[in-house]
CSV table of C-alpha atoms and ligand atoms in Angstrom, one decimal:
chain,number,residue,atom,x,y,z
A,1,MET,CA,0.0,0.0,0.0
A,2,LYS,CA,1.2,3.5,-0.8
A,3,GLU,CA,2.1,5.5,2.1
A,4,LEU,CA,0.1,8.7,2.7
A,5,LYS,CA,2.1,11.7,2.9
A,6,SER,CA,1.1,14.8,4.8
A,7,THR,CA,0.1,17.6,2.4
A,8,ALA,CA,0.8,20.3,5.0
A,9,ILE,CA,3.2,22.9,3.8
A,10,PRO,CA,6.1,23.0,6.2
A,11,PRO,CA,6.4,26.4,7.9
A,12,GLU,CA,8.7,28.9,6.2
A,13,ARG,CA,11.9,29.3,8.1
A,14,ALA,CA,12.8,32.9,8.1
A,15,ILE,CA,15.4,35.4,9.4
A,16,ALA,CA,14.2,38.8,10.5
A,17,VAL,CA,16.5,41.7,9.8
A,18,ALA,CA,16.3,45.3,11.0
A,19,VAL,CA,18.8,48.0,9.9
A,20,SER,CA,19.0,51.1,12.3
A,21,PRO,CA,21.0,54.3,12.2
A,22,LYS,CA,24.0,54.3,14.4
A,23,GLY,CA,23.6,55.6,18.0
A,24,GLY,CA,19.8,55.0,17.8
A,25,ASP,CA,17.5,53.5,20.4
A,26,ARG,CA,18.7,49.8,20.5
A,27,ALA,CA,16.1,48.7,22.9
A,28,MET,CA,13.3,50.1,20.7
A,29,ALA,CA,14.8,48.6,17.4
A,30,LEU,CA,15.1,45.2,19.2
A,31,ASP,CA,11.4,45.6,20.2
A,32,HIS,CA,10.5,46.4,16.5
A,33,LEU,CA,12.3,43.2,15.7
A,34,ASP,CA,10.2,41.3,18.2
A,35,GLU,CA,7.0,42.7,16.6
A,36,LEU,CA,8.4,41.8,13.2
A,37,GLU,CA,8.7,38.2,14.6
A,38,PHE,CA,5.1,38.2,15.7
A,39,LEU,CA,4.0,39.4,12.3
A,40,ALA,CA,5.9,36.6,10.7
A,41,GLU,CA,4.4,34.1,13.1
A,42,THR,CA,1.0,35.4,12.3
A,43,CYS,CA,1.9,34.5,8.7
A,44,GLY,CA,2.9,31.0,9.7
A,45,ALA,CA,6.5,31.5,9.3
A,46,GLU,CA,9.0,30.4,12.1
A,47,VAL,CA,11.7,33.0,12.9
A,48,ILE,CA,15.0,31.2,13.6
A,49,ALA,CA,17.1,34.3,13.8
A,50,LYS,CA,16.9,38.0,14.3
A,51,ILE,CA,19.6,40.3,12.9
A,52,TYR,CA,20.1,43.8,14.1
A,53,GLN,CA,22.4,46.1,12.3
A,54,GLU,CA,23.7,49.5,12.9
A,55,ARG,CA,24.8,51.6,9.9
A,56,ASP,CA,25.1,55.3,9.0
A,57,LYS,CA,22.4,54.8,6.6
A,58,PRO,CA,21.1,51.6,4.7
A,59,ASP,CA,23.1,50.5,1.9
A,60,GLY,CA,21.7,51.5,-1.5
A,61,SER,CA,21.9,48.2,-3.0
A,62,THR,CA,21.4,45.6,-0.4
A,63,ALA,CA,20.4,47.6,2.7
A,64,VAL,CA,22.7,45.6,5.0
A,65,GLY,CA,26.0,45.9,2.9
A,66,LYS,CA,28.2,43.2,1.2
A,67,GLY,CA,29.7,41.7,4.5
A,68,LYS,CA,26.4,41.2,6.1
A,69,VAL,CA,24.8,39.7,3.1
A,70,GLN,CA,27.6,37.0,3.1
A,71,GLU,CA,26.9,36.4,6.9
A,72,ILE,CA,23.1,36.0,6.1
A,73,LYS,CA,24.1,33.7,3.1
A,74,GLU,CA,25.8,31.4,5.5
A,75,MET,CA,23.0,31.2,7.8
A,76,VAL,CA,20.6,30.5,4.8
A,77,GLU,CA,22.6,27.7,3.9
A,78,GLU,CA,23.2,26.3,7.2
A,79,ASP,CA,19.7,26.5,8.7
A,80,ASN,CA,17.5,25.9,5.5
A,81,VAL,CA,16.2,29.4,5.7
A,82,THR,CA,13.5,30.0,3.1
A,83,LEU,CA,12.7,33.6,3.8
A,84,ILE,CA,14.3,36.9,4.8
A,85,ILE,CA,12.1,39.7,6.2
A,86,PHE,CA,13.2,43.3,6.5
A,87,ASP,CA,11.7,45.5,9.1
A,88,ASP,CA,12.1,48.6,6.9
A,89,ASP,CA,10.8,49.0,3.3
A,90,LEU,CA,13.1,47.8,0.7
A,91,THR,CA,13.5,49.3,-2.8
A,92,PRO,CA,12.9,47.0,-5.8
A,93,VAL,CA,16.6,47.1,-6.5
A,94,GLN,CA,17.6,46.0,-3.1
A,95,VAL,CA,15.1,43.2,-3.2
A,96,ARG,CA,16.5,42.1,-6.7
A,97,ASN,CA,20.1,42.3,-5.3
A,98,LEU,CA,19.4,40.4,-2.1
A,99,GLU,CA,17.5,37.7,-3.8
A,100,LYS,CA,20.1,37.2,-6.4
A,101,GLU,CA,22.8,36.9,-3.6
A,102,LEU,CA,20.9,34.8,-1.1
A,103,GLU,CA,18.7,32.7,-3.5
A,104,VAL,CA,15.6,32.9,-1.2
A,105,LYS,CA,12.6,35.0,-1.0
A,106,VAL,CA,13.1,38.5,0.5
A,107,ILE,CA,10.3,40.6,1.6
A,108,ASP,CA,9.8,43.7,3.7
A,109,ARG,CA,7.3,44.7,6.5
A,110,SER,CA,4.8,46.2,4.2
A,111,GLY,CA,4.8,43.1,2.2
A,112,LEU,CA,4.4,41.0,5.2
A,113,ILE,CA,1.4,43.0,6.5
A,114,LEU,CA,-0.3,42.9,3.2
A,115,ASP,CA,0.2,39.0,3.2
A,116,ILE,CA,-1.5,38.9,6.5
A,117,PHE,CA,-4.4,41.2,5.4
A,118,ALA,CA,-4.9,39.1,2.4
A,119,SER,CA,-5.2,35.8,4.3
A,120,ARG,CA,-7.5,37.4,6.8
A,121,ALA,CA,-9.9,39.3,4.5
A,122,GLN,CA,-13.4,37.8,4.7
A,123,THR,CA,-15.9,40.1,3.4
A,124,SER,CA,-16.1,41.6,-0.1
A,125,GLU,CA,-15.1,45.1,1.3
A,126,ALA,CA,-12.0,43.9,2.9
A,127,LYS,CA,-11.0,41.7,0.0
A,128,THR,CA,-11.4,44.8,-2.4
A,129,GLN,CA,-9.4,46.9,0.0
A,130,VAL,CA,-6.6,44.4,0.4
A,131,GLU,CA,-6.3,43.7,-3.4
A,132,LEU,CA,-6.3,47.4,-4.1
A,133,ALA,CA,-3.3,47.9,-1.7
A,134,GLN,CA,-1.6,44.9,-3.0
A,135,LEU,CA,-1.8,46.0,-6.6
A,136,GLN,CA,-0.6,49.5,-5.6
A,137,TYR,CA,2.3,47.9,-3.8
A,138,MET,CA,3.1,45.7,-6.6
A,139,LEU,CA,2.9,48.3,-9.6
A,140,PRO,CA,6.4,49.7,-9.1
A,141,ARG,CA,7.9,46.3,-8.5
A,142,LEU,CA,6.6,44.8,-11.8
A,143,THR,CA,9.8,45.1,-13.6
A,144,ARG,CA,11.4,43.1,-10.8
A,145,MET,CA,9.0,40.2,-11.0
A,146,TRP,CA,9.4,40.0,-14.9
A,147,SER,CA,13.2,40.0,-14.6
A,148,HIS,CA,12.8,37.1,-12.0
A,149,LEU,CA,10.5,35.1,-14.3
A,150,SER,CA,13.0,35.4,-17.3
A,151,LYS,CA,15.8,34.2,-15.0
A,152,GLN,CA,14.0,31.4,-13.7
A,153,PHE,CA,13.1,30.0,-17.1
A,154,GLY,CA,16.4,30.8,-18.8
A,155,GLY,CA,17.0,30.2,-22.3
A,156,ILE,CA,14.9,31.9,-24.9
A,157,GLY,CA,13.9,35.3,-23.7
A,158,THR,CA,16.5,35.6,-20.9
A,159,LYS,CA,16.6,39.3,-21.7
A,160,GLY,CA,13.2,39.6,-20.1
A,161,PRO,CA,9.9,40.2,-21.7
A,162,GLY,CA,10.9,43.7,-22.9
A,163,GLU,CA,9.5,47.0,-22.3
A,164,THR,CA,6.2,46.4,-24.4
A,165,GLN,CA,5.2,43.4,-22.3
A,166,ILE,CA,6.0,45.5,-19.0
A,167,GLU,CA,3.9,48.2,-20.2
A,168,THR,CA,1.0,45.9,-21.2
A,169,ASP,CA,1.1,44.3,-17.6
A,170,ARG,CA,1.2,47.8,-16.0
A,171,ARG,CA,-1.8,48.9,-17.9
A,172,MET,CA,-3.8,45.8,-16.9
A,173,VAL,CA,-2.9,46.4,-13.1
A,174,ARG,CA,-3.8,50.0,-13.5
A,175,ASP,CA,-7.1,49.0,-15.0
A,176,ARG,CA,-7.8,46.7,-12.2
A,177,ILE,CA,-6.9,49.4,-9.7
A,178,ASP,CA,-9.3,51.7,-11.2
A,179,ALA,CA,-12.1,48.9,-11.3
A,180,LEU,CA,-11.4,48.3,-7.5
A,181,LYS,CA,-11.5,51.8,-6.6
A,182,GLU,CA,-14.8,52.2,-8.4
A,183,ARG,CA,-16.1,49.1,-6.3
A,184,LEU,CA,-15.0,50.7,-3.0
A,185,LEU,CA,-16.7,54.0,-3.9
A,186,HIS,CA,-20.0,51.9,-4.3
A,187,ILE,CA,-19.5,50.1,-1.0
A,188,ASP,CA,-18.7,53.6,0.7
A,189,THR,CA,-22.1,54.9,-0.5
A,190,GLN,CA,-23.7,51.9,1.0
A,191,ARG,CA,-22.0,52.4,4.2
A,192,GLN,CA,-23.0,56.1,4.3
A,193,GLN,CA,-26.6,54.9,4.0
A,194,GLN,CA,-26.3,52.7,7.0
A,195,ARG,CA,-24.7,55.4,9.1
A,196,LYS,CA,-27.5,57.7,8.3
A,197,GLY,CA,-29.9,55.3,9.9
A,198,ARG,CA,-27.8,55.8,13.2
A,199,GLN,CA,-28.0,59.6,13.3
A,200,GLY,CA,-29.3,60.9,16.5
A,201,LEU,CA,-27.6,58.0,18.5
A,202,ILE,CA,-24.3,58.6,20.2
A,203,LYS,CA,-21.5,56.8,18.4
A,204,PHE,CA,-18.4,55.3,20.0
A,205,ALA,CA,-15.6,53.9,18.1
A,206,LEU,CA,-12.9,51.5,19.4
A,207,VAL,CA,-9.5,52.3,17.9
A,208,GLY,CA,-6.0,51.0,19.0
A,209,TYR,CA,-2.9,49.2,18.1
A,210,THR,CA,-3.5,45.7,16.8
A,211,ASN,CA,-3.9,43.0,19.6
A,212,ALA,CA,-4.7,45.7,22.2
A,213,GLY,CA,-8.1,44.0,23.1
A,214,LYS,CA,-10.6,46.1,21.2
A,215,SER,CA,-12.7,42.9,20.1
A,216,THR,CA,-12.4,41.5,23.6
A,217,LEU,CA,-13.8,45.0,25.0
A,218,MET,CA,-16.4,45.0,22.3
A,219,ASN,CA,-17.6,41.4,23.2
A,220,ALA,CA,-17.5,42.2,26.9
A,221,MET,CA,-19.7,45.2,26.5
A,222,THR,CA,-22.1,43.9,23.8
A,223,ASP,CA,-22.1,40.2,23.7
A,224,SER,CA,-21.2,40.6,19.9
A,225,GLY,CA,-19.1,37.6,19.3
A,226,VAL,CA,-16.2,39.4,17.4
A,227,TYR,CA,-13.2,37.2,16.6
A,228,VAL,CA,-10.6,37.7,19.4
A,229,LYS,CA,-7.3,36.1,19.1
A,230,ASP,CA,-3.7,36.5,20.4
A,231,GLN,CA,-2.5,37.3,16.8
A,232,LEU,CA,-2.0,40.5,14.9
A,233,PHE,CA,-4.9,41.8,12.8
A,234,ALA,CA,-7.5,39.4,13.9
A,235,THR,CA,-10.2,41.8,13.0
A,236,LEU,CA,-10.1,43.4,9.5
A,237,ASP,CA,-14.0,44.5,9.2
A,238,THR,CA,-16.0,46.9,11.2
A,239,THR,CA,-18.8,45.6,13.5
A,240,VAL,CA,-21.3,47.9,14.9
A,241,ARG,CA,-23.4,47.1,17.9
A,242,SER,CA,-25.9,48.9,20.1
A,243,ILE,CA,-25.0,49.9,23.6
A,244,GLU,CA,-26.9,51.4,26.5
A,245,LEU,CA,-25.4,53.9,28.8
A,246,PRO,CA,-26.1,53.9,32.6
A,247,ASN,CA,-28.6,56.8,32.0
A,248,GLY,CA,-30.6,54.6,29.6
A,249,LYS,CA,-29.5,56.5,26.5
A,250,LYS,CA,-28.7,54.4,23.5
A,251,GLY,CA,-25.7,54.5,21.5
A,252,VAL,CA,-23.7,52.4,19.0
A,253,ILE,CA,-20.1,51.2,19.3
A,254,SER,CA,-17.8,50.0,16.5
A,255,ASP,CA,-14.8,47.7,16.5
A,256,THR,CA,-12.5,47.8,13.6
A,257,VAL,CA,-9.1,47.1,12.1
A,258,GLY,CA,-6.1,47.7,14.4
A,259,PHE,CA,-3.1,49.9,13.7
A,260,ILE,CA,0.5,49.0,13.6
A,261,ARG,CA,3.8,50.9,13.2
A,262,LYS,CA,4.7,51.4,9.5
A,263,LEU,CA,1.4,50.4,8.3
A,264,PRO,CA,1.7,50.7,4.4
A,265,THR,CA,0.2,53.8,3.2
A,266,HIS,CA,-1.7,52.0,0.5
A,267,LEU,CA,-3.3,50.1,3.1
A,268,ILE,CA,-4.3,52.9,5.2
A,269,ALA,CA,-5.7,54.6,2.1
A,270,SER,CA,-7.7,51.6,0.9
A,271,PHE,CA,-9.0,51.0,4.3
A,272,ARG,CA,-10.7,54.4,4.6
A,273,SER,CA,-14.2,53.0,4.1
A,274,THR,CA,-13.7,50.4,6.9
A,275,LEU,CA,-12.3,53.3,9.1
A,276,ALA,CA,-15.3,55.7,8.1
A,277,GLU,CA,-17.0,54.4,11.2
A,278,ALA,CA,-14.2,55.8,13.4
A,279,SER,CA,-14.2,59.1,11.6
A,280,ASP,CA,-17.8,59.4,12.0
A,281,ALA,CA,-17.8,58.6,15.7
A,282,ASP,CA,-18.7,61.2,18.5
A,283,VAL,CA,-16.3,59.6,21.0
A,284,LEU,CA,-13.1,57.6,20.3
A,285,MET,CA,-12.1,54.9,22.7
A,286,HIS,CA,-8.4,54.4,22.2
A,287,VAL,CA,-7.7,51.0,23.7
A,288,VAL,CA,-4.1,50.2,24.8
A,289,ASP,CA,-2.3,47.0,26.0
A,290,VAL,CA,-0.5,48.3,28.8
A,291,SER,CA,1.1,44.9,29.6
A,292,HIS,CA,3.2,45.4,26.4
A,293,LYS,CA,6.6,46.9,27.0
A,294,ALA,CA,6.3,49.2,24.0
A,295,PHE,CA,2.8,50.5,24.8
A,296,ARG,CA,3.9,54.1,24.9
A,297,GLU,CA,5.2,54.0,21.4
A,298,GLN,CA,2.0,52.1,20.3
A,299,ILE,CA,-0.1,55.1,21.7
A,300,ALA,CA,2.0,57.5,19.6
A,301,VAL,CA,1.6,55.2,16.5
A,302,VAL,CA,-2.2,55.2,17.0
A,303,ASP,CA,-2.3,58.9,17.3
A,304,GLU,CA,-0.1,59.5,14.2
A,305,THR,CA,-2.4,57.0,12.2
A,306,LEU,CA,-5.5,58.7,13.4
A,307,ALA,CA,-4.0,62.2,12.3
A,308,ALA,CA,-3.1,60.7,8.9
A,309,LEU,CA,-6.7,59.8,8.5
A,310,ASN,CA,-7.9,63.0,9.7
A,311,ILE,CA,-9.8,61.5,12.6
A,312,GLU,CA,-7.9,63.4,15.4
A,313,GLY,CA,-9.2,66.1,17.6
A,314,LYS,CA,-12.3,64.1,18.7
A,315,PRO,CA,-13.3,63.5,22.3
A,316,THR,CA,-11.2,60.5,23.3
A,317,ILE,CA,-11.2,58.1,26.3
A,318,LEU,CA,-7.7,56.5,26.9
A,319,VAL,CA,-8.7,52.8,27.7
A,320,LEU,CA,-5.8,51.3,29.5
A,321,ASN,CA,-6.5,47.5,29.0
A,322,LYS,CA,-5.0,44.2,30.3
A,323,THR,CA,-4.3,45.7,33.7
A,324,ASP,CA,-4.8,42.2,35.2
A,325,ALA,CA,-1.4,41.6,33.7
A,326,ILE,CA,0.7,44.3,35.5
A,327,THR,CA,1.5,45.0,39.1
A,328,GLU,CA,-0.4,47.1,41.4
A,329,GLU,CA,2.4,49.5,41.5
A,330,GLU,CA,2.4,49.9,37.9
A,331,ARG,CA,-1.3,50.5,37.9
A,332,ASN,CA,-0.8,53.2,40.5
A,333,GLN,CA,1.8,54.7,38.2
A,334,LEU,CA,-0.3,54.7,35.1
A,335,GLU,CA,-3.2,56.6,37.0
A,336,ILE,CA,-0.8,59.3,37.7
A,337,GLU,CA,0.6,59.3,34.3
A,338,TYR,CA,-2.6,59.2,32.4
A,339,PRO,CA,-5.2,61.3,34.2
A,340,GLY,CA,-8.6,61.0,32.8
A,341,SER,CA,-7.8,57.5,31.5
A,342,VAL,CA,-9.8,54.3,32.7
A,343,LEU,CA,-7.9,51.3,33.8
A,344,ILE,CA,-9.7,48.2,32.7
A,345,SER,CA,-9.3,44.4,32.1
A,346,ALA,CA,-11.6,43.4,29.1
A,347,VAL,CA,-11.2,39.7,29.8
A,348,HIS,CA,-11.8,39.9,33.4
A,349,ASN,CA,-14.6,42.4,33.4
A,350,ILE,CA,-12.8,44.9,35.6
A,351,ASN,CA,-13.9,48.5,35.6
A,352,LEU,CA,-16.1,48.1,32.7
A,353,ASP,CA,-18.8,50.0,34.7
A,354,LYS,CA,-16.3,52.9,35.2
A,355,LEU,CA,-15.7,52.9,31.5
A,356,LEU,CA,-19.4,53.2,30.7
A,357,ILE,CA,-19.8,56.2,33.1
A,358,LYS,CA,-16.9,57.8,31.4
A,359,MET,CA,-18.5,57.2,28.0
A,360,GLN,CA,-21.7,58.8,29.3
A,361,GLN,CA,-19.8,61.9,30.5
A,362,LEU,CA,-18.0,62.4,27.3
A,363,SER,CA,-21.0,61.8,25.3
A,364,GLU,CA,-22.9,64.4,27.3
A,365,LYS,CA,-20.2,66.9,26.7
A,366,GLY,CA,-20.5,66.4,23.0
A,367,VAL,CA,-24.3,66.8,23.0
A,368,SER,CA,-26.1,70.1,22.8
A,369,LEU,CA,-29.5,71.5,22.7
A,370,ILE,CA,-30.8,73.6,19.8
A,371,HIS,CA,-34.0,75.6,20.0
A,372,LEU,CA,-35.8,76.8,16.9
A,373,GLU,CA,-38.8,78.7,16.1
A,374,LEU,CA,-39.8,77.4,12.7
A,375,PRO,CA,-42.5,79.1,10.7
A,376,TYR,CA,-45.1,77.0,9.1
A,377,SER,CA,-43.7,78.1,5.7
A,378,GLN,CA,-40.5,76.2,6.6
A,379,MET,CA,-42.0,72.9,7.3
A,380,GLN,CA,-40.0,71.1,4.5
A,381,LEU,CA,-37.0,71.4,6.9
A,382,LEU,CA,-38.5,69.1,9.6
A,383,PRO,CA,-37.8,65.7,7.9
A,384,LYS,CA,-34.1,66.8,7.6
A,385,LEU,CA,-34.1,67.8,11.2
A,386,TYR,CA,-35.3,64.4,12.2
A,387,ASP,CA,-32.6,62.8,10.1
A,388,LEU,CA,-29.9,64.7,11.7
A,389,GLY,CA,-30.8,65.1,15.3
A,390,GLU,CA,-33.1,63.8,18.0
A,391,ILE,CA,-36.3,66.0,18.2
A,392,THR,CA,-36.8,66.1,22.0
A,393,SER,CA,-39.6,68.6,22.1
A,394,ARG,CA,-42.0,70.0,19.7
A,395,LEU,CA,-44.7,72.7,20.3
A,396,GLU,CA,-47.2,73.9,17.9
A,397,HIS,CA,-48.5,77.5,18.2
A,398,ASP,CA,-50.1,80.2,15.9
A,399,ASN,CA,-47.0,81.1,13.9
A,400,GLY,CA,-45.4,77.8,13.6
A,401,LEU,CA,-43.4,75.2,15.7
A,402,THR,CA,-41.1,75.6,18.7
A,403,VAL,CA,-38.7,72.8,18.4
A,404,GLU,CA,-35.8,71.5,20.5
A,405,ILE,CA,-33.3,69.2,19.0
A,406,THR,CA,-30.5,67.2,20.9
A,407,ALA,CA,-27.7,67.1,18.5
A,408,THR,CA,-24.0,65.8,18.8
A,409,ASP,CA,-21.1,67.9,18.0
A,410,ALA,CA,-20.9,66.2,14.6
A,411,THR,CA,-24.5,67.0,13.6
A,412,LYS,CA,-24.8,70.4,15.4
A,413,GLU,CA,-23.0,72.4,12.6
A,414,ARG,CA,-25.1,70.7,9.9
A,415,ILE,CA,-28.3,71.7,11.7
A,416,LEU,CA,-27.2,75.3,12.1
A,417,ASN,CA,-26.2,75.4,8.5
A,418,LEU,CA,-29.6,74.4,7.6
A,419,CYS,CA,-31.6,76.8,9.8
A,420,LYS,CA,-29.4,79.2,11.5
A,421,GLN,CA,-32.0,82.0,11.0
A,422,TYR,CA,-34.6,80.3,13.1
A,423,VAL,CA,-32.5,79.5,16.1
A,424,VAL,CA,-33.6,81.2,19.5
A,425,GLU,CA,-30.7,81.7,21.9
B,1,LIG,N1,-4.5,39.5,30.0
B,1,LIG,C1,-5.3,40.1,29.3
B,1,LIG,N2,-5.3,39.8,28.0
B,1,LIG,C2,-6.4,40.3,27.2
B,1,LIG,C3,-7.3,41.4,27.8
B,1,LIG,N3,-8.0,41.8,26.6
B,1,LIG,C4,-7.7,41.1,25.6
B,1,LIG,N4,-6.7,40.2,25.8
B,1,LIG,C5,-6.1,39.2,25.1
B,1,LIG,O1,-5.4,40.1,23.9
B,1,LIG,C6,-5.4,39.3,22.7
B,1,LIG,C7,-6.0,40.2,21.7
B,1,LIG,O2,-7.3,40.5,21.8
B,1,LIG,P1,-8.3,41.1,20.7
B,1,LIG,O3,-9.6,41.5,21.4
B,1,LIG,O4,-8.2,40.1,19.5
B,1,LIG,O5,-7.5,42.3,20.2
B,1,LIG,P2,-7.8,43.4,19.0
B,1,LIG,O6,-7.4,44.7,19.6
B,1,LIG,O7,-9.1,43.2,18.8
B,1,LIG,O8,-6.8,43.0,17.9
B,1,LIG,P3,-6.8,43.0,16.3
B,1,LIG,O9,-8.2,42.8,15.9
B,1,LIG,O10,-6.0,42.0,15.9
B,1,LIG,O11,-6.4,44.2,16.0
B,1,LIG,C8,-6.2,38.1,23.0
B,1,LIG,O12,-5.6,36.9,23.2
B,1,LIG,C9,-7.1,38.5,24.2
B,1,LIG,O13,-7.5,37.3,25.0
B,1,LIG,C10,-7.1,41.7,29.1
B,1,LIG,O14,-7.8,42.6,29.7
B,1,LIG,N5,-6.2,41.0,29.8
B,2,LIG,MG1,-9.9,42.7,16.9
């Protein structure tokens, strides 16, 4: 009888490489390497060595320089390494030179993150967004891919497919990019419709570094069953659930994709529609894993990413999570360092009541009452006002209606634009 062989693909054996400027923060650079290892593991690769190199600046042709390339080559041969991952973006030229020398696959952090996103994407929206980002990442690298193919097959056509073929391919990729953008625009319109239905409700959005515990918190607060896992980018889509505040007011809370250091710009751009929920929110809840040694840097990365997406400046609650995994002394220290934050543990349900009260306080700050004297001749404005805010009182009299609208900061301006002249102070 024939022996059955396992069809499982053996995990890639990888080396992670970081090149840092001389005299930089070594501890931080090593931390980045650890994160790169976590990213690689998320992709199913096993990191067998991490290389950290200090240089004045990365070498133009191989990033690490000739000597280091030789060193890596020896490791590749000795340890059956199949993949080299660089923490910083490589130029197409650097990838080509490195692959030629080392004779294994070479990728950078952006490529790795795109790979993870591609394997995680479930919904048509996420898939479209990832494919768009992948193609945009690939476009400048097309020449390199072709030269690889021609090398691989040797013989006829070893000089590559020639400019014409590359141009044709570039055009095909560009056409596909246009088609995907079109599709995203359509998805965006649908989302806007959905969001319209939620106007008048207070909107909270969970944001934060990947693996901070956003989905765990969402589940703890709403029973929503969002996928939780100790891996990077467990969540790629947005889930929205209703939530009730201690004062009985209803709101919605959204959980979405997490951020990471050096998130490829194409990816940020193409995930705009997923992140629209956050940009539309009244209150942001910035979830932080305080048990992570680099959490302060992670806070900064999230703030920067929010700024890049123009989602900054909203009322924000700093939610310091995983406090069960730190000491009491550290917890006391955090309370002093981050006044106004809420220390919680999403898995152990610690202080979620405190968080709800904070959410209520912040949402009240963002809510204002607008009083209007609306003449009967302007009744066509009423349906629009119902759409934008919550009409909390309505009194008919001889000349028209006296209306009180409860509006959030986000909608107040739009209401005022619509009927400024009818506002009574
Ligand atoms: N110790 C501890 N672990 C937690 C806590 N909250 C979440 N975790 C764990 O942290 C890991 C990540 O949790 P998720 O909720 O998936 O994190 P996320 O922010 O949604 O991550 P992405 O969707 O990947 O961006 C899981 O293994 C959780 O069990 C907490 O309060 N304490
Ligand atoms: Mg998640």
